[in-house]
PDB file of C-alpha atoms in Angstrom:
ATOM      1  CA  MET A 787     -90.620 -40.519 211.195  1.00  0.00           C
ATOM      2  CA  VAL A 788     -89.456 -37.649 213.439  1.00  0.00           C
ATOM      3  CA  GLN A 789     -86.016 -39.272 213.647  1.00  0.00           C
ATOM      4  CA  GLN A 790     -85.818 -39.510 209.865  1.00  0.00           C
ATOM      5  CA  SER A 791     -86.627 -35.822 209.454  1.00  0.00           C
ATOM      6  CA  ARG A 792     -83.993 -34.857 212.056  1.00  0.00           C
ATOM      7  CA  ALA A 793     -81.417 -37.064 210.353  1.00  0.00           C
ATOM      8  CA  GLY A 794     -82.337 -35.546 206.987  1.00  0.00           C
ATOM      9  CA  ALA A 795     -82.003 -32.025 208.380  1.00  0.00           C
ATOM     10  CA  ALA A 796     -78.591 -32.876 209.877  1.00  0.00           C
ATOM     11  CA  LEU A 797     -77.393 -34.311 206.574  1.00  0.00           C
ATOM     12  CA  GLY A 798     -78.666 -31.213 204.800  1.00  0.00           C
ATOM     13  CA  ARG A 799     -76.649 -28.971 207.118  1.00  0.00           C
ATOM     14  CA  LEU A 800     -73.536 -31.124 206.619  1.00  0.00           C
ATOM     15  CA  ALA A 801     -73.895 -30.881 202.856  1.00  0.00           C
ATOM     16  CA  SER A 802     -74.547 -27.127 202.891  1.00  0.00           C
ATOM     17  CA  THR A 803     -72.302 -24.852 200.867  1.00  0.00           C
ATOM     18  CA  SER A 804     -70.956 -23.027 203.932  1.00  0.00           C
ATOM     19  CA  THR A 805     -70.076 -26.265 205.747  1.00  0.00           C
ATOM     20  CA  LEU A 806     -68.287 -27.659 202.700  1.00  0.00           C
ATOM     21  CA  ARG A 807     -66.447 -24.363 202.165  1.00  0.00           C
ATOM     22  CA  ASN A 808     -65.263 -24.327 205.789  1.00  0.00           C
ATOM     23  CA  LEU A 809     -64.167 -27.955 205.543  1.00  0.00           C
ATOM     24  CA  ALA A 810     -62.184 -27.131 202.393  1.00  0.00           C
ATOM     25  CA  ARG A 811     -60.488 -24.204 204.191  1.00  0.00           C
ATOM     26  CA  LEU A 812     -59.547 -26.458 207.101  1.00  0.00           C
ATOM     27  CA  LEU A 813     -58.123 -29.131 204.792  1.00  0.00           C
ATOM     28  CA  ASN A 814     -56.213 -26.473 202.849  1.00  0.00           C
ATOM     29  CA  PHE A 815     -54.721 -25.078 206.072  1.00  0.00           C
ATOM     30  CA  PHE A 816     -53.431 -28.451 207.221  1.00  0.00           C
ATOM     31  CA  GLY A 817     -52.366 -29.407 203.709  1.00  0.00           C
ATOM     32  CA  TYR A 818     -50.481 -26.142 203.245  1.00  0.00           C
ATOM     33  CA  ASP A 819     -48.674 -26.132 206.580  1.00  0.00           C
ATOM     34  CA  GLY A 820     -48.806 -29.786 207.564  1.00  0.00           C
ATOM     35  CA  ALA A 821     -46.997 -31.280 204.570  1.00  0.00           C
ATOM     36  CA  ASP A 822     -43.674 -29.860 205.745  1.00  0.00           C
ATOM     37  CA  ARG A 823     -43.931 -31.704 209.085  1.00  0.00           C
ATOM     38  CA  ARG A 824     -42.859 -34.939 207.397  1.00  0.00           C
ATOM     39  CA  LYS A 825     -39.670 -33.248 206.175  1.00  0.00           C
ATOM     40  CA  LEU A 826     -38.537 -31.809 209.525  1.00  0.00           C
ATOM     41  CA  ASP A 827     -35.371 -33.014 211.247  1.00  0.00           C
ATOM     42  CA  LEU A 828     -36.744 -33.601 214.765  1.00  0.00           C
ATOM     43  CA  GLY A 829     -34.884 -34.809 217.829  1.00  0.00           C
ATOM     44  CA  THR A 830     -36.552 -37.154 220.300  1.00  0.00           C
ATOM     45  CA  GLY A 831     -39.309 -35.804 222.510  1.00  0.00           C
ATOM     46  CA  VAL A 832     -39.956 -32.649 220.454  1.00  0.00           C
ATOM     47  CA  ARG A 833     -43.437 -31.254 221.020  1.00  0.00           C
ATOM     48  CA  LEU A 834     -45.020 -29.214 218.230  1.00  0.00           C
ATOM     49  CA  SER A 835     -48.421 -27.613 218.619  1.00  0.00           C
ATOM     50  CA  PRO A 836     -50.784 -28.734 215.839  1.00  0.00           C
ATOM     51  CA  THR A 837     -51.167 -25.062 214.874  1.00  0.00           C
ATOM     52  CA  VAL A 838     -47.471 -24.525 214.059  1.00  0.00           C
ATOM     53  CA  SER A 839     -46.941 -23.072 210.569  1.00  0.00           C
ATOM     54  CA  LEU A 840     -43.947 -24.380 208.614  1.00  0.00           C
ATOM     55  CA  ARG A 841     -42.332 -23.433 205.304  1.00  0.00           C
ATOM     56  CA  ASN A 842     -39.621 -25.509 203.658  1.00  0.00           C
ATOM     57  CA  GLY A 843     -39.474 -28.073 206.457  1.00  0.00           C
ATOM     58  CA  GLU A 844     -36.510 -29.840 204.861  1.00  0.00           C
ATOM     59  CA  ARG A 845     -34.394 -26.867 206.017  1.00  0.00           C
ATOM     60  CA  ILE A 846     -35.626 -26.877 209.631  1.00  0.00           C
ATOM     61  CA  SER A 847     -34.092 -28.898 212.476  1.00  0.00           C
ATOM     62  CA  ILE A 848     -35.337 -28.945 216.063  1.00  0.00           C
ATOM     63  CA  GLY A 849     -33.287 -30.475 218.876  1.00  0.00           C
ATOM     64  CA  SER A 850     -34.456 -33.093 221.359  1.00  0.00           C
ATOM     65  CA  GLY A 851     -36.807 -32.039 224.127  1.00  0.00           C
ATOM     66  CA  SER A 852     -37.780 -28.741 222.517  1.00  0.00           C
ATOM     67  CA  HIS A 853     -41.313 -27.338 222.655  1.00  0.00           C
ATOM     68  CA  VAL A 854     -42.848 -25.176 219.910  1.00  0.00           C
ATOM     69  CA  GLY A 855     -46.018 -23.427 221.086  1.00  0.00           C
ATOM     70  CA  GLN A 856     -49.339 -22.605 219.495  1.00  0.00           C
ATOM     71  CA  TRP A 857     -49.422 -20.522 216.323  1.00  0.00           C
ATOM     72  CA  CYS A 858     -45.625 -20.374 215.986  1.00  0.00           C
ATOM     73  CA  SER A 859     -44.294 -19.901 212.451  1.00  0.00           C
ATOM     74  CA  LEU A 860     -40.978 -21.377 211.312  1.00  0.00           C
ATOM     75  CA  TRP A 861     -40.271 -20.224 207.771  1.00  0.00           C
ATOM     76  CA  ALA A 862     -37.003 -21.451 206.267  1.00  0.00           C
ATOM     77  CA  GLY A 863     -35.728 -19.998 203.012  1.00  0.00           C
ATOM     78  CA  ASP A 864     -36.807 -21.226 199.602  1.00  0.00           C
ATOM     79  CA  SER A 865     -33.309 -22.182 198.480  1.00  0.00           C
ATOM     80  CA  SER A 866     -30.730 -21.897 201.253  1.00  0.00           C
ATOM     81  CA  GLY A 867     -31.810 -20.261 204.544  1.00  0.00           C
ATOM     82  CA  ARG A 868     -31.997 -22.849 207.337  1.00  0.00           C
ATOM     83  CA  ILE A 869     -33.520 -22.722 210.822  1.00  0.00           C
ATOM     84  CA  GLU A 870     -31.657 -24.704 213.480  1.00  0.00           C
ATOM     85  CA  ILE A 871     -33.133 -24.925 216.974  1.00  0.00           C
ATOM     86  CA  GLY A 872     -31.070 -26.534 219.740  1.00  0.00           C
ATOM     87  CA  GLU A 873     -32.090 -29.025 222.393  1.00  0.00           C
ATOM     88  CA  HIS A 874     -34.563 -28.037 225.108  1.00  0.00           C
ATOM     89  CA  ALA A 875     -35.510 -24.774 223.428  1.00  0.00           C
ATOM     90  CA  LEU A 876     -38.864 -23.322 224.420  1.00  0.00           C
ATOM     91  CA  LEU A 877     -40.838 -21.246 221.927  1.00  0.00           C
ATOM     92  CA  ALA A 878     -43.897 -19.614 223.496  1.00  0.00           C
ATOM     93  CA  PRO A 879     -47.076 -19.001 221.453  1.00  0.00           C
ATOM     94  CA  GLU A 880     -46.908 -16.930 218.256  1.00  0.00           C
ATOM     95  CA  VAL A 881     -43.117 -16.870 217.879  1.00  0.00           C
ATOM     96  CA  PHE A 882     -42.172 -16.070 214.255  1.00  0.00           C
ATOM     97  CA  ILE A 883     -38.777 -17.147 212.898  1.00  0.00           C
ATOM     98  CA  THR A 884     -37.826 -16.537 209.271  1.00  0.00           C
ATOM     99  CA  ALA A 885     -34.638 -17.342 207.375  1.00  0.00           C
ATOM    100  CA  SER A 886     -35.751 -15.286 204.365  1.00  0.00           C
ATOM    101  CA  ASP A 887     -36.388 -11.564 203.971  1.00  0.00           C
ATOM    102  CA  TYR A 888     -37.058  -9.408 200.907  1.00  0.00           C
ATOM    103  CA  ASP A 889     -34.088  -7.316 199.817  1.00  0.00           C
ATOM    104  CA  PHE A 890     -36.092  -4.077 199.644  1.00  0.00           C
ATOM    105  CA  ASP A 891     -32.994  -2.074 198.684  1.00  0.00           C
ATOM    106  CA  ALA A 892     -32.611  -4.082 195.453  1.00  0.00           C
ATOM    107  CA  GLY A 893     -35.166  -1.993 193.577  1.00  0.00           C
ATOM    108  CA  LEU A 894     -38.204   0.210 193.755  1.00  0.00           C
ATOM    109  CA  GLY A 895     -40.779  -2.186 192.294  1.00  0.00           C
ATOM    110  CA  PRO A 896     -43.283  -4.216 194.280  1.00  0.00           C
ATOM    111  CA  VAL A 897     -41.552  -5.746 197.303  1.00  0.00           C
ATOM    112  CA  MET A 898     -42.913  -9.205 196.486  1.00  0.00           C
ATOM    113  CA  ASP A 899     -41.094  -9.075 193.128  1.00  0.00           C
ATOM    114  CA  LEU A 900     -37.719  -8.199 194.656  1.00  0.00           C
ATOM    115  CA  PRO A 901     -35.062 -10.853 195.338  1.00  0.00           C
ATOM    116  CA  LYS A 902     -34.956 -12.524 198.726  1.00  0.00           C
ATOM    117  CA  ARG A 903     -32.068 -12.433 201.146  1.00  0.00           C
ATOM    118  CA  GLU A 904     -31.737 -15.818 202.801  1.00  0.00           C
ATOM    119  CA  ALA A 905     -29.534 -16.449 205.833  1.00  0.00           C
ATOM    120  CA  ASP A 906     -29.464 -19.190 208.451  1.00  0.00           C
ATOM    121  CA  VAL A 907     -31.074 -18.666 211.850  1.00  0.00           C
ATOM    122  CA  ARG A 908     -29.612 -20.511 214.837  1.00  0.00           C
ATOM    123  CA  ILE A 909     -31.367 -20.791 218.187  1.00  0.00           C
ATOM    124  CA  GLY A 910     -29.111 -22.329 220.843  1.00  0.00           C
ATOM    125  CA  ALA A 911     -29.881 -25.073 223.335  1.00  0.00           C
ATOM    126  CA  ASN A 912     -31.771 -24.266 226.544  1.00  0.00           C
ATOM    127  CA  THR A 913     -33.233 -21.024 225.202  1.00  0.00           C
ATOM    128  CA  TRP A 914     -36.607 -19.439 225.822  1.00  0.00           C
ATOM    129  CA  LEU A 915     -38.319 -17.174 223.315  1.00  0.00           C
ATOM    130  CA  GLY A 916     -41.331 -15.451 224.883  1.00  0.00           C
ATOM    131  CA  ALA A 917     -44.729 -14.979 223.265  1.00  0.00           C
ATOM    132  CA  LYS A 918     -44.811 -13.095 219.940  1.00  0.00           C
ATOM    133  CA  VAL A 919     -41.029 -12.853 219.541  1.00  0.00           C
ATOM    134  CA  VAL A 920     -39.897 -12.219 215.947  1.00  0.00           C
ATOM    135  CA  VAL A 921     -36.488 -13.483 214.776  1.00  0.00           C
ATOM    136  CA  VAL A 922     -35.262 -12.317 211.352  1.00  0.00           C
ATOM    137  CA  ALA A 923     -32.903 -13.946 208.847  1.00  0.00           C
ATOM    138  CA  GLY A 924     -29.237 -14.257 209.751  1.00  0.00           C
ATOM    139  CA  VAL A 925     -29.638 -14.046 213.534  1.00  0.00           C
ATOM    140  CA  SER A 926     -28.043 -16.375 216.098  1.00  0.00           C
ATOM    141  CA  ILE A 927     -29.355 -16.650 219.634  1.00  0.00           C
ATOM    142  CA  GLY A 928     -26.786 -18.184 221.967  1.00  0.00           C
ATOM    143  CA  GLU A 929     -27.175 -21.118 224.313  1.00  0.00           C
ATOM    144  CA  GLY A 930     -29.216 -20.397 227.430  1.00  0.00           C
ATOM    145  CA  ALA A 931     -30.433 -17.006 226.196  1.00  0.00           C
ATOM    146  CA  ILE A 932     -33.884 -15.645 226.976  1.00  0.00           C
ATOM    147  CA  VAL A 933     -35.770 -13.236 224.706  1.00  0.00           C
ATOM    148  CA  ALA A 934     -38.638 -11.313 226.313  1.00  0.00           C
ATOM    149  CA  ALA A 935     -42.161 -11.450 224.910  1.00  0.00           C
ATOM    150  CA  GLY A 936     -42.884  -9.122 222.017  1.00  0.00           C
ATOM    151  CA  SER A 937     -39.220  -8.551 221.140  1.00  0.00           C
ATOM    152  CA  VAL A 938     -37.911  -8.295 217.573  1.00  0.00           C
ATOM    153  CA  VAL A 939     -34.470  -9.900 217.246  1.00  0.00           C
ATOM    154  CA  THR A 940     -32.531  -8.217 214.428  1.00  0.00           C
ATOM    155  CA  ARG A 941     -28.976  -9.068 215.547  1.00  0.00           C
ATOM    156  CA  ASP A 942     -27.200 -11.822 217.450  1.00  0.00           C
ATOM    157  CA  VAL A 943     -27.943 -12.434 221.129  1.00  0.00           C
ATOM    158  CA  PRO A 944     -24.993 -13.874 223.114  1.00  0.00           C
ATOM    159  CA  ALA A 945     -25.153 -16.997 225.264  1.00  0.00           C
ATOM    160  CA  TYR A 946     -26.989 -16.627 228.595  1.00  0.00           C
ATOM    161  CA  ALA A 947     -28.116 -13.092 227.786  1.00  0.00           C
ATOM    162  CA  VAL A 948     -31.582 -11.742 228.510  1.00  0.00           C
ATOM    163  CA  ALA A 949     -32.750  -9.577 225.606  1.00  0.00           C
ATOM    164  CA  ALA A 950     -35.849  -7.413 225.252  1.00  0.00           C
ATOM    165  CA  GLY A 951     -37.314  -4.688 223.088  1.00  0.00           C
ATOM    166  CA  VAL A 952     -37.858  -3.578 219.507  1.00  0.00           C
ATOM    167  CA  PRO A 953     -35.200  -4.061 218.332  1.00  0.00           C
ATOM    168  CA  ALA A 954     -34.092  -6.524 221.014  1.00  0.00           C
ATOM    169  CA  ARG A 955     -31.125  -5.455 223.107  1.00  0.00           C
ATOM    170  CA  VAL A 956     -29.292  -7.287 225.876  1.00  0.00           C
ATOM    171  CA  ILE A 957     -30.584  -5.973 229.205  1.00  0.00           C
ATOM    172  CA  ARG A 958     -28.617  -8.327 231.448  1.00  0.00           C
ATOM    173  CA  HIS A 959     -27.186 -11.839 231.688  1.00  0.00           C
ATOM    174  CA  ARG A 960     -28.702 -14.816 233.442  1.00  0.00           C
ATOM    175  CA  GLY A 961     -27.405 -15.222 236.982  1.00  0.00           C
ATOM    176  CA  GLU A 962     -26.948 -11.476 237.500  1.00  0.00           C
ATOM    177  CA  SER A 963     -29.255  -9.785 239.950  1.00  0.00           C
ATOM    178  CA  ALA A 964     -31.905  -7.708 238.193  1.00  0.00           C
TER     179      ALA A 964
END
């Protein structure tokens, strides 16, 4: 009898409004971001954190052996902007890459109603983007480049460069003494 009342109480908690609401939010999160995973062009051995956020996965390719960390966001454009990540690229947690920006100079109305500017983003092979790096539409990061944590990449970074800052600037090249 005590077991039945415990089981009944547990079932009551599972069927509560707050539990069902939280379950719906969780399903919505994975449905919203997870559907694009099936459309990705992935090389062999790619590791994606389960918390990666994707938009327009059919326009995202990730090279073999790459790792995409927790809470990273890869947002390709709605119609043309692609994201291409080379082999053995390492994206630390919370990296945000977008191939689509609002053209805020196109008018004075609400930004969300303005046209988008879409441009491909290319991340070369053997690169490392530190935690919370932001990469905007139209940027290329060359092979072997490293971008320091917290940087905002608004223009191209050459191969084997080390870039840092807001906006990111080349501070040296790999192999040079610091």
